[in-house]
PDB file of C-alpha atoms in Angstrom:
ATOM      1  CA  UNK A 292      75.043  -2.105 -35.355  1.00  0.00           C
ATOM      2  CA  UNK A 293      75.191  -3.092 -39.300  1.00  0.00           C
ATOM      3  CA  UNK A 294      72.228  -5.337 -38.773  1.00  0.00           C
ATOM      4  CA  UNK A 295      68.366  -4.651 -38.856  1.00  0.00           C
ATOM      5  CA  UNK A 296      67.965  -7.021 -36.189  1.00  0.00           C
ATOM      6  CA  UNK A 297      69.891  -7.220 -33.019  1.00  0.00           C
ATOM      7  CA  UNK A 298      69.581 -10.711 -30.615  1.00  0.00           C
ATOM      8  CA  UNK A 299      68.948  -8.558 -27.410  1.00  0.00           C
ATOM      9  CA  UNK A 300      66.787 -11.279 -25.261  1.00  0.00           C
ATOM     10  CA  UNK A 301      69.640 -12.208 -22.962  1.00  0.00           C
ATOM     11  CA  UNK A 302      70.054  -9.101 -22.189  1.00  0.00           C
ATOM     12  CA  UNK A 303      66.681  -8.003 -21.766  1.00  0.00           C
ATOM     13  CA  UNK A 304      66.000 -11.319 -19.807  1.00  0.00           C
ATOM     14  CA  UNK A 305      69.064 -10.583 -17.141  1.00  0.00           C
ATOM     15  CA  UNK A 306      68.058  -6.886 -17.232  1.00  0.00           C
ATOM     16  CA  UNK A 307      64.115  -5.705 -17.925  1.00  0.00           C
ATOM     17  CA  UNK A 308      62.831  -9.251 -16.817  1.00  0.00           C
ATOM     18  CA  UNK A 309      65.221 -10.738 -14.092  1.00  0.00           C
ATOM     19  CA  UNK A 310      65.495  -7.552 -12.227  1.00  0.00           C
ATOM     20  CA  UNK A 311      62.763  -6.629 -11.329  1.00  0.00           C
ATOM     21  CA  UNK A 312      61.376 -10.151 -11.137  1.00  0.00           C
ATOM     22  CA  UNK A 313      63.530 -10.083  -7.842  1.00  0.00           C
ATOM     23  CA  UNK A 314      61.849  -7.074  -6.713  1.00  0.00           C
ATOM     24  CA  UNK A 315      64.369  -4.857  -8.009  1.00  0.00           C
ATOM     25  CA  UNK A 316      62.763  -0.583  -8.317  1.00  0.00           C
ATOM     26  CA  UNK A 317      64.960   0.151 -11.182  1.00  0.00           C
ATOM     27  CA  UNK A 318      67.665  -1.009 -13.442  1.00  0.00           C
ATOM     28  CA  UNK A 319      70.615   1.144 -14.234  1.00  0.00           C
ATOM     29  CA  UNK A 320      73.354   0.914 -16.915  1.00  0.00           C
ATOM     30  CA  UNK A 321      76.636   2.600 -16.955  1.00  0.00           C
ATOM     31  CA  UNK A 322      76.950   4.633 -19.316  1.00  0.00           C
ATOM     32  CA  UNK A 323      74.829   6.478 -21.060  1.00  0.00           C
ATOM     33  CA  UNK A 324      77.186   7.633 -23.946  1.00  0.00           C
ATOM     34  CA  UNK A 325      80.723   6.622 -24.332  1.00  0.00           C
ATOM     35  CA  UNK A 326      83.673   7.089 -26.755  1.00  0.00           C
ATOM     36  CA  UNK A 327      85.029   4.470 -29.410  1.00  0.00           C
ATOM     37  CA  UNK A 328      87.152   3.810 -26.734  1.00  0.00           C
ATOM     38  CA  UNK A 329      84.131   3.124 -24.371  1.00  0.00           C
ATOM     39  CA  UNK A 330      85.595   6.269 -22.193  1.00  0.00           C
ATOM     40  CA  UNK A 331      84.671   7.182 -19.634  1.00  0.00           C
ATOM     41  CA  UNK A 332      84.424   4.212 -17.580  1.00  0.00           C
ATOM     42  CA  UNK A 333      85.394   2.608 -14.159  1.00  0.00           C
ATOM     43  CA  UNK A 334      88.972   0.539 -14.016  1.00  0.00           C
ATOM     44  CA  UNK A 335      88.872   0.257  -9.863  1.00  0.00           C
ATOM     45  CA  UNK A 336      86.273  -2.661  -9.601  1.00  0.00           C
ATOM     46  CA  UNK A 337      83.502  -1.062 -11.529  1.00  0.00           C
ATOM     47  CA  UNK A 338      83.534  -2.180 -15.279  1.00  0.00           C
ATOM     48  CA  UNK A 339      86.507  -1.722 -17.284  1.00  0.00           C
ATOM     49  CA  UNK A 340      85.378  -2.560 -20.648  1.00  0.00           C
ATOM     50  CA  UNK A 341      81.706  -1.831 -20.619  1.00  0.00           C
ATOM     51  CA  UNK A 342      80.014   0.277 -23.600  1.00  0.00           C
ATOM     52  CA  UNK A 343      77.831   3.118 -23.370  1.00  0.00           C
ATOM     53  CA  UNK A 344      74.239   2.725 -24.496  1.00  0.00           C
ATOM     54  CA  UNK A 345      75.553   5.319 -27.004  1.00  0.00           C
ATOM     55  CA  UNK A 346      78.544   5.695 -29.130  1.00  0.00           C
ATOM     56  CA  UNK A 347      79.619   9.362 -29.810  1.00  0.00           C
ATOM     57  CA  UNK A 348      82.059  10.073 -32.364  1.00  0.00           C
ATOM     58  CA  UNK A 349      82.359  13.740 -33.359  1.00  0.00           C
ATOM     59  CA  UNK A 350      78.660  14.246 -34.108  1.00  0.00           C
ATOM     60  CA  UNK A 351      77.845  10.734 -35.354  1.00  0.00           C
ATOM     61  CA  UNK A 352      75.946   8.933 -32.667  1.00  0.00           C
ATOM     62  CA  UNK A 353      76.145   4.870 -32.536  1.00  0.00           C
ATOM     63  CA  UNK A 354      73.026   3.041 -31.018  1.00  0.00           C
ATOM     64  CA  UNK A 355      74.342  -0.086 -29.001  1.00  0.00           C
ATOM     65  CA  UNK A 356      72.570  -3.032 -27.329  1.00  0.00           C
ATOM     66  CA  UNK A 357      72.408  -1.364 -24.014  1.00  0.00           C
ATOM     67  CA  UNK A 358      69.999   1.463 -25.969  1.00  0.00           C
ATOM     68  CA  UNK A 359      67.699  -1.310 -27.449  1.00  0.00           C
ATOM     69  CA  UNK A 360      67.579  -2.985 -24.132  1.00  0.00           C
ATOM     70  CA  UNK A 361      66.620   0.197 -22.127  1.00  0.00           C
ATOM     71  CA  UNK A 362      64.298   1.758 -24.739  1.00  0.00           C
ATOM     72  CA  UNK A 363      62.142  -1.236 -25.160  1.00  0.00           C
ATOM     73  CA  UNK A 364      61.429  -0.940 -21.745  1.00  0.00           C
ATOM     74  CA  UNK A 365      61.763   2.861 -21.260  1.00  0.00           C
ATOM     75  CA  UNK A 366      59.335   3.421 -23.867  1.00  0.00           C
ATOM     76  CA  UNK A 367      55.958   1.288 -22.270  1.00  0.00           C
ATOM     77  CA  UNK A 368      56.776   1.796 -18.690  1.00  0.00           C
ATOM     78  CA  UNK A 369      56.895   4.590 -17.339  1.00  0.00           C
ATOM     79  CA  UNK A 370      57.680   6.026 -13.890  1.00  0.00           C
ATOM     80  CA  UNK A 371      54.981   5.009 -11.706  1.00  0.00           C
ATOM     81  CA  UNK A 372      54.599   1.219 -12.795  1.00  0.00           C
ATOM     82  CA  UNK A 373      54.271  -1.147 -10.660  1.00  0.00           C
ATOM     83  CA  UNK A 374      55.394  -5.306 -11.407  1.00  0.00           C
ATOM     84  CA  UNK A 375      52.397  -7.456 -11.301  1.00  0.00           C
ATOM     85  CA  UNK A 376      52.088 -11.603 -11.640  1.00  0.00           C
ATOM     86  CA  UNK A 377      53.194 -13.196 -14.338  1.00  0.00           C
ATOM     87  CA  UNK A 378      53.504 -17.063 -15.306  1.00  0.00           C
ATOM     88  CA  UNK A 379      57.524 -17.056 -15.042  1.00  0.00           C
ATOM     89  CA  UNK A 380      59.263 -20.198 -16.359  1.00  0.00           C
ATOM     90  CA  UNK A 381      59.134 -23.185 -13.947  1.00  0.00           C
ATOM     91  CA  UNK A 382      56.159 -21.882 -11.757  1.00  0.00           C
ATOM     92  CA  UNK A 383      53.749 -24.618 -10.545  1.00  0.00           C
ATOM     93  CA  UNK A 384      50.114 -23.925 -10.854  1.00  0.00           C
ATOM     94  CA  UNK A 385      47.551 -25.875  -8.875  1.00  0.00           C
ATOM     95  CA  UNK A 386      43.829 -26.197 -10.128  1.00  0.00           C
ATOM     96  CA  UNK A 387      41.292 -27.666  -7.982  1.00  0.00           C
ATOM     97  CA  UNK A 388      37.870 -28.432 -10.025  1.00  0.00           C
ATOM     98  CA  UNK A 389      35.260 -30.820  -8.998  1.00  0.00           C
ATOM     99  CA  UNK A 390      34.751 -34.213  -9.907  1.00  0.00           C
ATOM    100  CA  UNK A 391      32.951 -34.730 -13.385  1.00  0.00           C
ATOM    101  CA  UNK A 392      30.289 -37.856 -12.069  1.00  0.00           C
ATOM    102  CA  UNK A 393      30.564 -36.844  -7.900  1.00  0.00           C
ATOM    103  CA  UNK A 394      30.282 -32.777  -7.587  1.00  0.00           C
ATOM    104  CA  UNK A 395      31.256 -33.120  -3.886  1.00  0.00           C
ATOM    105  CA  UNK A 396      34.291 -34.455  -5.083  1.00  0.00           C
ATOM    106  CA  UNK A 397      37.291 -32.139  -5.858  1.00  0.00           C
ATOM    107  CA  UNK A 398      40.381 -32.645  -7.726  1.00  0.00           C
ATOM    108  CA  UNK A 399      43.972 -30.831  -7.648  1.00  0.00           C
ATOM    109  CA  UNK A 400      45.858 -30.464 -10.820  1.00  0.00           C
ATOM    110  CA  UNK A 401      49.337 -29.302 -10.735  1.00  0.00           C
ATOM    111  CA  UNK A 402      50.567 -27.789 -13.505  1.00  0.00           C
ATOM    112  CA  UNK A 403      54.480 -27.335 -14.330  1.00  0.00           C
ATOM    113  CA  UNK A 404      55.030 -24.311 -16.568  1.00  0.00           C
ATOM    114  CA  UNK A 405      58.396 -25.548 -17.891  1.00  0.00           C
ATOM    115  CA  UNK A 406      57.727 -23.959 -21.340  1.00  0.00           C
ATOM    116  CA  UNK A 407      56.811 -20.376 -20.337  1.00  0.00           C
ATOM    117  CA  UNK A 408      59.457 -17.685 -22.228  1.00  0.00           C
ATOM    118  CA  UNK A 409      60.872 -15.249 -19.677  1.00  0.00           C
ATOM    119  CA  UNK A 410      58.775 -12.228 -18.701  1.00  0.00           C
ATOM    120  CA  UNK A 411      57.672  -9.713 -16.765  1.00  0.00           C
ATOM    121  CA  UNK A 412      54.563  -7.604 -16.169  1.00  0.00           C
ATOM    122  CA  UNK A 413      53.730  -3.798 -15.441  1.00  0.00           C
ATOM    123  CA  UNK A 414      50.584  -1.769 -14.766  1.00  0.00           C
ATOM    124  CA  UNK A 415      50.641   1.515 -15.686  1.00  0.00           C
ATOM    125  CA  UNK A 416      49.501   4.637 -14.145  1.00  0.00           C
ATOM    126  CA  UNK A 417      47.309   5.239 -17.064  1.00  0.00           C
ATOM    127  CA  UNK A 418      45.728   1.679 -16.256  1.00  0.00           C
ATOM    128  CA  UNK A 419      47.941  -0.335 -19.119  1.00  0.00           C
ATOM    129  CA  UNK A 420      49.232  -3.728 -18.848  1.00  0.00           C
ATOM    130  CA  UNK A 421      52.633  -4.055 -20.428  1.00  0.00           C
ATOM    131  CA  UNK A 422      54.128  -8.225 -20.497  1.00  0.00           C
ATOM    132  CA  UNK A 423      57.531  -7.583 -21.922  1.00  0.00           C
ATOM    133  CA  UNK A 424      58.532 -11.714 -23.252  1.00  0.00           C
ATOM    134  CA  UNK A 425      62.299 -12.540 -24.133  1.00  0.00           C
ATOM    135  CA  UNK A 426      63.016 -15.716 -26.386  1.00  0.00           C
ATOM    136  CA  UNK A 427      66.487 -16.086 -24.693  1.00  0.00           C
ATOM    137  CA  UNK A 428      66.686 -20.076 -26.410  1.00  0.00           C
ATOM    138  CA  UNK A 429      68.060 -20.591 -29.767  1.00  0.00           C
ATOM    139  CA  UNK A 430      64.887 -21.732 -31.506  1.00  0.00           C
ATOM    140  CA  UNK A 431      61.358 -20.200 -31.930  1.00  0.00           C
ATOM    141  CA  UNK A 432      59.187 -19.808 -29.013  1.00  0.00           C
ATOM    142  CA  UNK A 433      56.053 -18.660 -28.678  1.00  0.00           C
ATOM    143  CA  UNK A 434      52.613 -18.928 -25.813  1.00  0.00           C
ATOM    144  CA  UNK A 435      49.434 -17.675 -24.966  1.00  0.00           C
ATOM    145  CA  UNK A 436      48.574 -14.133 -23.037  1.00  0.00           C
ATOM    146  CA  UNK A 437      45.696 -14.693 -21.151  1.00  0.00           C
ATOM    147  CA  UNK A 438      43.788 -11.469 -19.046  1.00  0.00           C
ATOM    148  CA  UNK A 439      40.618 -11.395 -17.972  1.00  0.00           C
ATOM    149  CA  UNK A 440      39.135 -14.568 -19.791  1.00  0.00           C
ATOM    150  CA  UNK A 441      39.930 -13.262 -22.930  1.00  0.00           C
ATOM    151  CA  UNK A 442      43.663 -14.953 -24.556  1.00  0.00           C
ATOM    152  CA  UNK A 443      46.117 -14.197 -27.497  1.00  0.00           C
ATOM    153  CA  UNK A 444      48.871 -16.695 -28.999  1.00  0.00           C
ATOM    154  CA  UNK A 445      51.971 -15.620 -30.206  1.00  0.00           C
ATOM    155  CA  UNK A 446      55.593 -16.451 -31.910  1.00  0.00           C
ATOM    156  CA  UNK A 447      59.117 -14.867 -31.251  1.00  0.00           C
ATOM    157  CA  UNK A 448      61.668 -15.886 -32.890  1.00  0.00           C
ATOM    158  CA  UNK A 449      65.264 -16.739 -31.521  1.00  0.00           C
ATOM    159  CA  UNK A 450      66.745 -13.708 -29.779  1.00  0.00           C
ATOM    160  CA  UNK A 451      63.838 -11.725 -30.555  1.00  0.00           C
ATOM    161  CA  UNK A 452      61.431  -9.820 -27.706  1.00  0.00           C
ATOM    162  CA  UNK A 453      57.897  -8.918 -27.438  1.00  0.00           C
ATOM    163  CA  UNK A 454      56.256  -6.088 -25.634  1.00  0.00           C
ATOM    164  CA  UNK A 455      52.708  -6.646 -25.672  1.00  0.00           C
ATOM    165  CA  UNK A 456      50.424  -3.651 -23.975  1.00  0.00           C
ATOM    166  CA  UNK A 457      46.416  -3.909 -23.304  1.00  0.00           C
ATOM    167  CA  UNK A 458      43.974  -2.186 -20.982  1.00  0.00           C
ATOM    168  CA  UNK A 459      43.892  -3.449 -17.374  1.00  0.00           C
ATOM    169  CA  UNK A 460      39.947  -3.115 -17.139  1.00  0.00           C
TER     170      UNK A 460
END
């Protein structure tokens, strides 16, 4: 509201990636549209003071955070998604190659992923991968997609988020 960019990665981190990171089927807001007052709303142990995804004020309709944070996921994955694996911050990847001079040799590496943003991953029923990445820090972040042998690098800035979508096969 009176920007053209609105810091919504905390919000899509708790909500879009946290969620259904811990096997979560759906995430659900109250409300959908409110009054300036934020009416109606809950005041017996639900949540007093929370704000509608939408504003409505006569016939003038307010986009909030809660809208941004819904429709960038809303948009991409639709009904019928399922979560897939995804490098999420702090995972621990082991690699086991051989050894370069004895071949009969093998070697564990064990990676720490300590600098991986915040996501989550969807497939599609149309056979789409959707990564949704949330730079929740205060500086810019950035990493590599990789699928399938094939990789892409890129940069969010502070507060920003990325949906990135590509085929599955």
């Amino acid at each position: 509201p009176g920007s053209q960019t609105i810091a919504i990665a905390q919000q899509v981190k708790r909500l879009i990636i946290d969620c259904p990171r811990n096997w979560s089927r759906n995430v659900l807001l109250w409300n959908l549209a409110a009054d300036k007052n934020n009416d109606p709303h809950t005041d017996n142990g639900g949540c007093p003071i929370c704000q509608g995804a939408l504003t409505l004020e006569g016939d003038q309709v307010t986009r909030n955070l809660a809208y941004y944070v819904i429709a960038h996921a809303s948009k991409l994955v639709p009904p019928g998604s399922v979560r897939i694996a995804s490098t999420a911050p702090y995972d621990t990847t082991i690699n086991i190659t051989s050894d370069e001079e004895r071949r009969e040799v093998k070697r564990a590496t064990v990676v720490q992923h300590s600098n991986v943003l915040p996501n989550v991953a969807f497939k599609t029923p149309d056979g789409k991968i959707v990564l949704i990445v949330a730079n929740d820090s205060w500086i810019s972040g950035g990493g590599r997609i990789q699928h399938k042998g094939q990789s892409a690098n890129f940069r969010l800035p502070p507060g920003a988020v990325g949906t990135f979508v590509w085929p599955a096969e």
